[in-house]
PDB file of C-alpha atoms and ligand atoms in Angstrom:
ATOM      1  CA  UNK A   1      27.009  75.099  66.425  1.00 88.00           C
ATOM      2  CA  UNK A   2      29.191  76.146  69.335  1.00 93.00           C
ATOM      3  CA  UNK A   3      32.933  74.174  70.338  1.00 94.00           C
ATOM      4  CA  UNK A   4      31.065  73.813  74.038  1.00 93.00           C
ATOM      5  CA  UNK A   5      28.285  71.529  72.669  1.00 96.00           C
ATOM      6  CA  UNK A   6      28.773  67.995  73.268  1.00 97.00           C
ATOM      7  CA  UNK A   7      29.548  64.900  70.881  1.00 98.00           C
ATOM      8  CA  UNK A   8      27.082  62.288  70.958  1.00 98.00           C
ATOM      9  CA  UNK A   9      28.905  58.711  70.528  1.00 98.00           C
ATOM     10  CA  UNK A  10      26.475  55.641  70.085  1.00 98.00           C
ATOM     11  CA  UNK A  11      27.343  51.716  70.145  1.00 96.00           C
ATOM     12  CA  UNK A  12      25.088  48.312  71.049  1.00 94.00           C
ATOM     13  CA  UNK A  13      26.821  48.237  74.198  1.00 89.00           C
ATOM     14  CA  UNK A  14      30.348  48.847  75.637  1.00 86.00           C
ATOM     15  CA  UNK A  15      32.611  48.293  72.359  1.00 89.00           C
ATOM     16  CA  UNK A  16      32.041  52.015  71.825  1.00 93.00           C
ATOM     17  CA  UNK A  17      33.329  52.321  75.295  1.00 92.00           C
ATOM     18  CA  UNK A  18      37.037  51.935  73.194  1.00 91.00           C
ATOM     19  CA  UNK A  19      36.758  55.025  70.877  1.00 95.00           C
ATOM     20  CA  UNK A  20      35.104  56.967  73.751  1.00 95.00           C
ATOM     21  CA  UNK A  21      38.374  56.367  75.880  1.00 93.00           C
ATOM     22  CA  UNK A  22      40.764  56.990  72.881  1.00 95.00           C
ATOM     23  CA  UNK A  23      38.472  60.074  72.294  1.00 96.00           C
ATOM     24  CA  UNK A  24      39.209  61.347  75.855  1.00 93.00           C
ATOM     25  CA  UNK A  25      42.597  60.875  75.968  1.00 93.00           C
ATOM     26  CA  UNK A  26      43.465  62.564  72.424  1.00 95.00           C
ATOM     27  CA  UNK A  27      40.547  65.765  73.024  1.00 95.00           C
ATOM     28  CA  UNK A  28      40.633  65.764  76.683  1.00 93.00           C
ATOM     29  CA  UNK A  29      38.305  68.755  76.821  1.00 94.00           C
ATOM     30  CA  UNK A  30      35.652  67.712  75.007  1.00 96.00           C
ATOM     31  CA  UNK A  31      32.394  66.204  76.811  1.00 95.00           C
ATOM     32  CA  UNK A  32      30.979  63.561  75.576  1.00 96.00           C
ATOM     33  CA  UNK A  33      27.020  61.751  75.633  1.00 96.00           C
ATOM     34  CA  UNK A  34      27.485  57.962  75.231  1.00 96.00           C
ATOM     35  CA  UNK A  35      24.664  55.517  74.618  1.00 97.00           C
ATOM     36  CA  UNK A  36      24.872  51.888  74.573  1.00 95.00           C
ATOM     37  CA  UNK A  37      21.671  50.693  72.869  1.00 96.00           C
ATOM     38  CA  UNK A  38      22.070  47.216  75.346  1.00 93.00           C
ATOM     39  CA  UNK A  39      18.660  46.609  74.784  1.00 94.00           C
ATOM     40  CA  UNK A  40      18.610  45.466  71.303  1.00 94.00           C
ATOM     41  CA  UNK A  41      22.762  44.065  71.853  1.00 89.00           C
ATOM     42  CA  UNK A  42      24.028  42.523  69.309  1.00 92.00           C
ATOM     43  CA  UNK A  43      23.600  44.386  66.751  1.00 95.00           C
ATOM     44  CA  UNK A  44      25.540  42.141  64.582  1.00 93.00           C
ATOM     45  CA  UNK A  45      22.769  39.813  64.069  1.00 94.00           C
ATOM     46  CA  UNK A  46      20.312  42.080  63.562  1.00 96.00           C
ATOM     47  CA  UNK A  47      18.943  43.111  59.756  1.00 97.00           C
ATOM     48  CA  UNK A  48      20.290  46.029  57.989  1.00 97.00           C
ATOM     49  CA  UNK A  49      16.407  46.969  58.594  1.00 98.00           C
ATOM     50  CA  UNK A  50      16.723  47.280  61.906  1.00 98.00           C
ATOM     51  CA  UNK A  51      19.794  48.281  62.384  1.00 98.00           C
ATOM     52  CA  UNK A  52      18.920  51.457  60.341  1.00 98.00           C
ATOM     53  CA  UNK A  53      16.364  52.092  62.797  1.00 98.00           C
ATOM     54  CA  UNK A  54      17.968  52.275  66.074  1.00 98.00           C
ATOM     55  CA  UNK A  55      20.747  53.696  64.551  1.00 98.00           C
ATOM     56  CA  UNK A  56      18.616  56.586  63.150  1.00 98.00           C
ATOM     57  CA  UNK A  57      16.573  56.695  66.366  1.00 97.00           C
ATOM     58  CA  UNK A  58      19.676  57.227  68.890  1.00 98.00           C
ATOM     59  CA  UNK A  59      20.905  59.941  66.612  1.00 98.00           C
ATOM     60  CA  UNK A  60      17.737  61.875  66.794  1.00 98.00           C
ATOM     61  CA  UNK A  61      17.817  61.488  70.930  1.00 98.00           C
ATOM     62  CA  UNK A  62      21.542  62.576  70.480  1.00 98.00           C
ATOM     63  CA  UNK A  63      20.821  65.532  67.995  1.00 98.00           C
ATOM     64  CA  UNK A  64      17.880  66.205  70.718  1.00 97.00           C
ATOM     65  CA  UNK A  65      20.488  66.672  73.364  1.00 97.00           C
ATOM     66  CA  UNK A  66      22.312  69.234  71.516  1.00 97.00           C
ATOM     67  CA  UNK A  67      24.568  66.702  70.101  1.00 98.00           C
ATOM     68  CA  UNK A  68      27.804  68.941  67.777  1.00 98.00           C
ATOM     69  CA  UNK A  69      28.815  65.703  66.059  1.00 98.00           C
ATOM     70  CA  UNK A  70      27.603  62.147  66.160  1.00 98.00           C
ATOM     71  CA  UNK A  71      30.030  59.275  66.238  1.00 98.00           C
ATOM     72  CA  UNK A  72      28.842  55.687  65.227  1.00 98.00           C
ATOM     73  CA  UNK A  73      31.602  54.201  67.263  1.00 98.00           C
ATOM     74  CA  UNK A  74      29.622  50.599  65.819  1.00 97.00           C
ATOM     75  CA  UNK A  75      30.969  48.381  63.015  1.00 97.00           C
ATOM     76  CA  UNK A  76      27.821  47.204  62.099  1.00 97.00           C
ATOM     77  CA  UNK A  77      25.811  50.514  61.996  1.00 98.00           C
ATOM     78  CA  UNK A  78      28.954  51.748  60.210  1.00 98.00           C
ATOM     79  CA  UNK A  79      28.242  49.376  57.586  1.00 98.00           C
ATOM     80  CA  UNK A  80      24.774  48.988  57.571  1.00 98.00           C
ATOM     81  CA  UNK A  81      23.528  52.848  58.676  1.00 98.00           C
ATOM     82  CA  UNK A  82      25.624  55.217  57.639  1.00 98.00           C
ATOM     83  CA  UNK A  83      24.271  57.021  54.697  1.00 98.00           C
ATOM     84  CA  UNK A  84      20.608  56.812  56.852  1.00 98.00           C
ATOM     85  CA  UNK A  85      22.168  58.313  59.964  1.00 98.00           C
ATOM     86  CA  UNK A  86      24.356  61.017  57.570  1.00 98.00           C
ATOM     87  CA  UNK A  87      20.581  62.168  56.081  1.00 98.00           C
ATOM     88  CA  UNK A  88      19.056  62.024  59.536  1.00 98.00           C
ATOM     89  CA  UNK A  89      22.213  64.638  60.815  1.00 98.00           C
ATOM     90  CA  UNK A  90      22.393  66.537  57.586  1.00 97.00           C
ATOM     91  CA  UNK A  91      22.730  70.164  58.645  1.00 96.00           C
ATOM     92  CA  UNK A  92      21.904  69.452  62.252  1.00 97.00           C
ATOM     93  CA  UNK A  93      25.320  68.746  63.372  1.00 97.00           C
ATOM     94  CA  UNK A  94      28.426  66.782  62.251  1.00 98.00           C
ATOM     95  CA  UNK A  95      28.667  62.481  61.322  1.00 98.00           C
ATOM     96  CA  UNK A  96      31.343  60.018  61.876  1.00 98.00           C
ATOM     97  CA  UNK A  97      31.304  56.146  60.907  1.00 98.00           C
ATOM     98  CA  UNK A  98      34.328  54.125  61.979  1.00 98.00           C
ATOM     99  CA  UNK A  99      35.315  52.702  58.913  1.00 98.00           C
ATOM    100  CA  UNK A 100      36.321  55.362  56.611  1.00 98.00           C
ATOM    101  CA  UNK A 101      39.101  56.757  59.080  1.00 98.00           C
ATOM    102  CA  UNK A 102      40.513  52.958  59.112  1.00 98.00           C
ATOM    103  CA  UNK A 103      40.266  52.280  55.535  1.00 97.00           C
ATOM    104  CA  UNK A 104      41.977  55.822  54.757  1.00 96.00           C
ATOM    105  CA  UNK A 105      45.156  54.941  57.025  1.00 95.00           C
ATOM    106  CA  UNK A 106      45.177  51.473  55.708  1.00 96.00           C
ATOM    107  CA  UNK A 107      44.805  51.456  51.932  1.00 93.00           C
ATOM    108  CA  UNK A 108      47.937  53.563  51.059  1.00 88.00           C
ATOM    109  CA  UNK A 109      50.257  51.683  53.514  1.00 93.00           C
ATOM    110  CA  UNK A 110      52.327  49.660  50.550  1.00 91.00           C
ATOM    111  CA  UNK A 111      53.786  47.224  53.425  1.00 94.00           C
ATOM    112  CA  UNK A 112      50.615  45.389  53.826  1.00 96.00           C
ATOM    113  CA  UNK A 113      49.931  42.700  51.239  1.00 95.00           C
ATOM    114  CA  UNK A 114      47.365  40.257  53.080  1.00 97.00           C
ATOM    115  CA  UNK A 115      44.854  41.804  55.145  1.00 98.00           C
ATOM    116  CA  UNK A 116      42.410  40.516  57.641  1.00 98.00           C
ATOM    117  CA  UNK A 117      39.214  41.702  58.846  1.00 98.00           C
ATOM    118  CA  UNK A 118      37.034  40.455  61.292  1.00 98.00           C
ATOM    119  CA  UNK A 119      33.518  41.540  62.664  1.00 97.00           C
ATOM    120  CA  UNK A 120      29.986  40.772  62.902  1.00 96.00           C
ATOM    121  CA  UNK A 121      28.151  39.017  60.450  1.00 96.00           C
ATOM    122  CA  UNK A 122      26.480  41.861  59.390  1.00 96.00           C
ATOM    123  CA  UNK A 123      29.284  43.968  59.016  1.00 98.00           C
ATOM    124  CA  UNK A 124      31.121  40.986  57.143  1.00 98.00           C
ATOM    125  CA  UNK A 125      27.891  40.118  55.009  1.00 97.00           C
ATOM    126  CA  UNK A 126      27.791  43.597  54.280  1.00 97.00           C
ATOM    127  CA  UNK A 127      31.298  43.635  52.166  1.00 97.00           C
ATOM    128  CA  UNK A 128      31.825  47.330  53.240  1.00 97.00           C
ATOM    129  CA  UNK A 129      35.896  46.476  54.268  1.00 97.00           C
ATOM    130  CA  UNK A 130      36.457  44.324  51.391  1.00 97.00           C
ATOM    131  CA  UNK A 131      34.379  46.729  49.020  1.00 97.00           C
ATOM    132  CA  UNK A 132      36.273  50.418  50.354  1.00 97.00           C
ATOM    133  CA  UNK A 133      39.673  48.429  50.957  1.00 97.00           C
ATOM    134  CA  UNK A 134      39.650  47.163  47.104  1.00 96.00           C
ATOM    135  CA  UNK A 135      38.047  51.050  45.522  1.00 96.00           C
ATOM    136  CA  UNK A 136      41.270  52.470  47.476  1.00 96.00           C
ATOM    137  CA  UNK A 137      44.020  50.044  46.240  1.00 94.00           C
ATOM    138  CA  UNK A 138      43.284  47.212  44.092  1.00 93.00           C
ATOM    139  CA  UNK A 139      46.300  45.246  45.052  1.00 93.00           C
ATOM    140  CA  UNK A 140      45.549  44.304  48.584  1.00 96.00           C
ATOM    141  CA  UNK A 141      44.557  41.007  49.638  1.00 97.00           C
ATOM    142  CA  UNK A 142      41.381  40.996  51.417  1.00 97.00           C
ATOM    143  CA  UNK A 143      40.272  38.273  53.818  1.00 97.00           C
ATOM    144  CA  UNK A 144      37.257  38.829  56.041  1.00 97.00           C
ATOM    145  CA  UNK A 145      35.697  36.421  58.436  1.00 98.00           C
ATOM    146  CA  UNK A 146      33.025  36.710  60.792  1.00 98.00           C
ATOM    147  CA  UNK A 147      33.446  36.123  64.127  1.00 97.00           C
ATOM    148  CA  UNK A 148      29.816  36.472  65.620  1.00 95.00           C
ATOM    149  CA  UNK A 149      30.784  34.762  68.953  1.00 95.00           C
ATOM    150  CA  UNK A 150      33.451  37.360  70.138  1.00 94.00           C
ATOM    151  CA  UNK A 151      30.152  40.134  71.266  1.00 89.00           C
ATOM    152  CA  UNK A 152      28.413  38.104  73.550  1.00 88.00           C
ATOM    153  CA  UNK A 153      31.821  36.527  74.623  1.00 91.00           C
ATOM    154  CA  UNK A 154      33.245  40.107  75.693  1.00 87.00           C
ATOM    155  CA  UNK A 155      29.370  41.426  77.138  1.00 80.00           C
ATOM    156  CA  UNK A 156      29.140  38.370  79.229  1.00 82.00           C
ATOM    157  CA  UNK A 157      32.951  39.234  80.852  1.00 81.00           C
ATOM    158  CA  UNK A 158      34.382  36.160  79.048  1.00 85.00           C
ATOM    159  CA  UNK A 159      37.450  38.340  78.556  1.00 82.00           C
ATOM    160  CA  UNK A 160      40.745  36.651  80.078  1.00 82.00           C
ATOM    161  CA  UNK A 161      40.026  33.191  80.503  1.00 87.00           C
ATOM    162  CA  UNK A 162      39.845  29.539  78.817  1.00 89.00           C
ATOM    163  CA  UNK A 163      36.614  30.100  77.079  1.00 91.00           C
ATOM    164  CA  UNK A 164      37.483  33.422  75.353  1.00 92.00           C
ATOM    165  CA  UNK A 165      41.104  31.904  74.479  1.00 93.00           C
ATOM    166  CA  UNK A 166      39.648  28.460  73.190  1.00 95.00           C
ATOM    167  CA  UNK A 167      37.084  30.650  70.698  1.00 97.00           C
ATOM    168  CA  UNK A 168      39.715  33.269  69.813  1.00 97.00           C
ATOM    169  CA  UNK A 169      42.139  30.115  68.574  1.00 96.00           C
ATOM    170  CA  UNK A 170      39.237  28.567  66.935  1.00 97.00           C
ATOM    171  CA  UNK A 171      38.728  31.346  64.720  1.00 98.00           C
ATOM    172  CA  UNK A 172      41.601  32.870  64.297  1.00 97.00           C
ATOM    173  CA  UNK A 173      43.126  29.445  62.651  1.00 97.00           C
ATOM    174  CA  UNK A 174      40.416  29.413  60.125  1.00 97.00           C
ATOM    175  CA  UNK A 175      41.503  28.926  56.888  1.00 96.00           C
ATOM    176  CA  UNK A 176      40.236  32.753  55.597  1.00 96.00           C
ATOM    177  CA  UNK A 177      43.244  34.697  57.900  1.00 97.00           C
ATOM    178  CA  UNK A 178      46.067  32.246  56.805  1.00 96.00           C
ATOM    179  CA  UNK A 179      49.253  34.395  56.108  1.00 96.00           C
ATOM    180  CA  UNK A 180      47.721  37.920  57.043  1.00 98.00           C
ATOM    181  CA  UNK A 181      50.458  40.590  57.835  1.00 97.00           C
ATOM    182  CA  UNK A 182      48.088  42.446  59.128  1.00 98.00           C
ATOM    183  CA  UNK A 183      44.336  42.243  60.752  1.00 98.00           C
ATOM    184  CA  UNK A 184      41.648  45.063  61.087  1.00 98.00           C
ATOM    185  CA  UNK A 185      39.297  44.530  64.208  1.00 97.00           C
ATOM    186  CA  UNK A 186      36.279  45.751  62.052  1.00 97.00           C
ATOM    187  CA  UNK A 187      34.222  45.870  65.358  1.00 95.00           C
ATOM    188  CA  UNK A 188      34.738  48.638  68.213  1.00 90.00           C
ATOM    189  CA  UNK A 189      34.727  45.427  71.098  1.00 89.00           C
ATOM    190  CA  UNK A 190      37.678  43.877  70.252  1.00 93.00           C
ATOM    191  CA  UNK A 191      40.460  46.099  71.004  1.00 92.00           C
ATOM    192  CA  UNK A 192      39.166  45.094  74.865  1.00 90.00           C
ATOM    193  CA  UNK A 193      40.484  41.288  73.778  1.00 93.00           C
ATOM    194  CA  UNK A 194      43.638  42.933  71.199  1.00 94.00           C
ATOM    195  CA  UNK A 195      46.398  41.715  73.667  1.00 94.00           C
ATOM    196  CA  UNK A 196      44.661  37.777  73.065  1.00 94.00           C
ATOM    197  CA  UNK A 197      44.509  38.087  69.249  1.00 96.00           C
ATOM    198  CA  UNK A 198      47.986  39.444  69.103  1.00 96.00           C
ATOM    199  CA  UNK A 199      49.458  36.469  71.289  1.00 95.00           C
ATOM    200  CA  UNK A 200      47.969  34.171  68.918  1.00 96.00           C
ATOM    201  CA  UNK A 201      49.290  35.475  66.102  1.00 97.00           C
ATOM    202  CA  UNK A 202      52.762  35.655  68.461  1.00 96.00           C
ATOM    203  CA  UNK A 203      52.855  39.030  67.837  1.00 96.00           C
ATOM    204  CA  UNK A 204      53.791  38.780  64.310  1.00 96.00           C
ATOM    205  CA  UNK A 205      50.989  40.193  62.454  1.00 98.00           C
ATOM    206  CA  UNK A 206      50.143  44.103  62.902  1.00 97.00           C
ATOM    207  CA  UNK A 207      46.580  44.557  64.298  1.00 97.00           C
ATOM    208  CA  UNK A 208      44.994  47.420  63.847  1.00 97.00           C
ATOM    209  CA  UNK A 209      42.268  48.945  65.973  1.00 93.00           C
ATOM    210  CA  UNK A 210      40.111  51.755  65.044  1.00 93.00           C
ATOM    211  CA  UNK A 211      39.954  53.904  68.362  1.00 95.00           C
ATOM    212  CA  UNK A 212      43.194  55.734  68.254  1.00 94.00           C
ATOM    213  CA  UNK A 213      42.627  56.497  64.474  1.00 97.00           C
ATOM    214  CA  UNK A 214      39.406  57.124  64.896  1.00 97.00           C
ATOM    215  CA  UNK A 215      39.744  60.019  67.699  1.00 97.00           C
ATOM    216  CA  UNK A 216      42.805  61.396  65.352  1.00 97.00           C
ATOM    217  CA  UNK A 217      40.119  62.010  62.645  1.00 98.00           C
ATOM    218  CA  UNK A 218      37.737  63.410  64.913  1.00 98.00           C
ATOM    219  CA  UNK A 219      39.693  65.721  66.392  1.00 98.00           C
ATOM    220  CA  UNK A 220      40.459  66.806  62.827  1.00 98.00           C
ATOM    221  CA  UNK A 221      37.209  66.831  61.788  1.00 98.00           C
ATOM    222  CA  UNK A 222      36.441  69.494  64.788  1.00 98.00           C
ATOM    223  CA  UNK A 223      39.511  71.716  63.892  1.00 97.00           C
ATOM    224  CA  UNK A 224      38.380  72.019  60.144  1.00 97.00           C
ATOM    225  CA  UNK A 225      34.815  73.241  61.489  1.00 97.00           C
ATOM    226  CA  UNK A 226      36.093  75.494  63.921  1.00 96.00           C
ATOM    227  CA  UNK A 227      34.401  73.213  66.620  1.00 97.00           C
ATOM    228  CA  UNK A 228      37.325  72.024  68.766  1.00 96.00           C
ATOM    229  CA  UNK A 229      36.780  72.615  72.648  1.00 94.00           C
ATOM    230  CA  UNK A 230      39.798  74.145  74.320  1.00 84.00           C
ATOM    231  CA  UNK A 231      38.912  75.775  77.286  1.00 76.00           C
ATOM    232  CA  UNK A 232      36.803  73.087  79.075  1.00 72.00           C
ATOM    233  CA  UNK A 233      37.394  72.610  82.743  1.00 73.00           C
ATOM    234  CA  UNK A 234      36.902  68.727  83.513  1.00 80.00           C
ATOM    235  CA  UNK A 235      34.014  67.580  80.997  1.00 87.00           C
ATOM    236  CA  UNK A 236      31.352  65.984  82.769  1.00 88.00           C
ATOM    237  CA  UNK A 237      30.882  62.654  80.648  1.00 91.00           C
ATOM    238  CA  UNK A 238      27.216  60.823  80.360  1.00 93.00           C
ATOM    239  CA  UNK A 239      26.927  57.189  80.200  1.00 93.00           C
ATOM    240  CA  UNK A 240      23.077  56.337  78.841  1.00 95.00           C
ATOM    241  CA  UNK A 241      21.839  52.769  78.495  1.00 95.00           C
ATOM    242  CA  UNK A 242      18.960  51.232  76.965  1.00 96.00           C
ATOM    243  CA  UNK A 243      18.794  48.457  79.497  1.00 92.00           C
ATOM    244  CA  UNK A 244      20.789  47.950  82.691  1.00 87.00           C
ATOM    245  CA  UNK A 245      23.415  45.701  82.430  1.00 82.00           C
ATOM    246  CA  UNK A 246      25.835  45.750  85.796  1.00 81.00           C
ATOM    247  CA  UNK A 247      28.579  44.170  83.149  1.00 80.00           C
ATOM    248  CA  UNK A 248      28.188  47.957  81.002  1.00 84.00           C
ATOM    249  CA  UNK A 249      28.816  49.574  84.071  1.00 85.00           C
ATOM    250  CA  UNK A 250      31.869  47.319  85.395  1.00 83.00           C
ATOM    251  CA  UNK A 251      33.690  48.410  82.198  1.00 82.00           C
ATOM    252  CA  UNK A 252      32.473  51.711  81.532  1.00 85.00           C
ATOM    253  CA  UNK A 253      34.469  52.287  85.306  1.00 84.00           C
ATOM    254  CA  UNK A 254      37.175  50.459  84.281  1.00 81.00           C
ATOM    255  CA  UNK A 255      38.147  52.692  81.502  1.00 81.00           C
ATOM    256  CA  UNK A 256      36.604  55.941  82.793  1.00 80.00           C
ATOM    257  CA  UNK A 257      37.538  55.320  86.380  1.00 73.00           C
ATOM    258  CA  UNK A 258      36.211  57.151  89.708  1.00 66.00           C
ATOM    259  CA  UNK A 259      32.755  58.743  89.286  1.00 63.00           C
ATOM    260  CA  UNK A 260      30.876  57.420  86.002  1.00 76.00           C
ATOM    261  CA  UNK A 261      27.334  57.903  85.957  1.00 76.00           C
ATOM    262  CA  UNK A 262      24.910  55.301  84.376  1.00 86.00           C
ATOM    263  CA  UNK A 263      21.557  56.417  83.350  1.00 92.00           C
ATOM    264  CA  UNK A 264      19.366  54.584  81.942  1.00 94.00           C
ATOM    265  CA  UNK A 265      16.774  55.797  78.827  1.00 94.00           C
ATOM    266  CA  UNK A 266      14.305  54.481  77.542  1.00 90.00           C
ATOM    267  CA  UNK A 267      13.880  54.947  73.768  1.00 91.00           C
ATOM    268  CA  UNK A 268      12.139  51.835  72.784  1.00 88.00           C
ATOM    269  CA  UNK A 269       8.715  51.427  74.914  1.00 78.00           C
ATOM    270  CA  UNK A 270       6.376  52.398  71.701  1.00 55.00           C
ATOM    271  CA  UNK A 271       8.775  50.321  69.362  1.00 50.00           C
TER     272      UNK A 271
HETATM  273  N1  DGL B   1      30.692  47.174  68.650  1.00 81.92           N
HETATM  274  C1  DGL B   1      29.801  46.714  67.594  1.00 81.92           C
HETATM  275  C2  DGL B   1      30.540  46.723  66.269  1.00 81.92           C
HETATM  276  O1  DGL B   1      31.547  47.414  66.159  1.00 81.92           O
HETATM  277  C3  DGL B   1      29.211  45.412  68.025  1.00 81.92           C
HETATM  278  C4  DGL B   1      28.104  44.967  67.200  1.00 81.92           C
HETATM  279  C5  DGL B   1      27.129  44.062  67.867  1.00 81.92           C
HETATM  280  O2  DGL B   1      26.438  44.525  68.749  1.00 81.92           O
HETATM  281  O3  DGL B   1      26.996  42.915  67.419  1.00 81.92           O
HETATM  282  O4  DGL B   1      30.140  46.123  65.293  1.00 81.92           O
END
């Protein structure tokens, strides 16, 4: 594998969009491939099953476009994927989940008592927080809730308005987060609605989003393998879909602004 080669980032749609940016910002010189499997969005519903197999599909595409490392910059496929997509990578090129790098930089912090994680159902239902949060220090108080809503909420542009704040309140008062000092977003779309959850907690309770500690960990994953791009000029980004959704492009341009290009792929016509 050579520093130049790309690194291949995959989400459901544009939550990955927030570890993407963080990535660019922390390894400017590194290009990146993203794809936002839109098509089968959310994934959060979906069965481990199924999950699995877009998950393992997108990183074959990825490894097939000379992919150095592939990020699962998805909650869900985090939880429900990751040892499938690791054995479908395995001595191709590198892996990344996003849950490990959050659950190293949260477990040893002895400030936090009561913490709360939301996400999909199927990253919920799947325990992985609660279950890596507890192996790493037994004395934290775990509370996890699903929050199913908040996807379709933030892919349909309810973002800033009454909707998104009235289902925000509604279940961020449920009885599961009461007295959290601090909350995980266990799902890469919600730092795009962080500012809303921290107001309603009035700013009191430390939320924690994987992106920027997620790009730390990359970039430190690259140095150890001698795979760190320096001398890149400008990295041309690519922004692949599995179905055209105007609403994926609005944002993708809103955090990589000027010239992003949109491409659509289409991985799924014999599935
Ligand atoms: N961004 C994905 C995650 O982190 C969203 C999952 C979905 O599509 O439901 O879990």
């Amino acid at each position: 594998m050579q520093p130049s080669q790309p690194i291949g980032i995959f989400d459901s749609g544009v939550g990955g969009l927030t570890v993407a940016n963080a990535i660019r910002q922390i390894l400017p010189d590194e290009q990146m491939i993203y794809f936002g499997d839109t098509f089968h969005l959310p994934y959060g519903d979906k069965s481990a099953d199924s999950v699995k197999f877009y998950s393992t599909r997108i990183s074959e595409y990825l490894l097939s476009l000379n992919c150095k490392l592939i990020l699962i910059a998805c909650n869900t496929a985090s939880a429900l994927a990751w040892e499938a997509v690791s054995e479908t990578v395995r001595g191709k090129s590198l892996a990344m989940n996003v849950i490990d790098p959050v659950i190293d930089e949260v477990a040893g912090n002895t400030k936090i008592k009561r913490i709360g994680v939301i996400g999909t159902k199927g990253t919920i239902n799947s325990g992985t927080y609660k279950l890596k949060l507890i192996q790493k220090n037994n004395r934290l108080d775990v509370r996890s809730l699903a929050t199913p809503l908040l996807v379709p909420m933030i892919e349909e542009g309810f973002i800033f308005d009454d909707i998104s704040n009235a289902i925000i309140r509604n279940y961020l008062s449920r009885e599961e987060l009461q007295g959290i000092d601090t909350l995980i977003l266990g799902c890469t779309h919600y730092p795009i609605i962080k500012q809303q959850i921290a107001r309603f907690f009035d700013f009191r309770v430390q939320i924690v989003d994987s992106a920027v500690i997620v790009a730390k960990r990359l970039r430190k994953l690259l140095r150890e393998n001698n795979l760190l791009n320096k001398d890149s000029e400008n990295p041309v980004h690519q922004f692949l879909v599995s179905d055209y959704t105007e609403y994926f492009e609005i944002i993708a341009r809103m955090f990589f602004e000027g010239d992003i290009r949109l491409q659509k792929i289409d991985l799924w016509s014999h599935s």
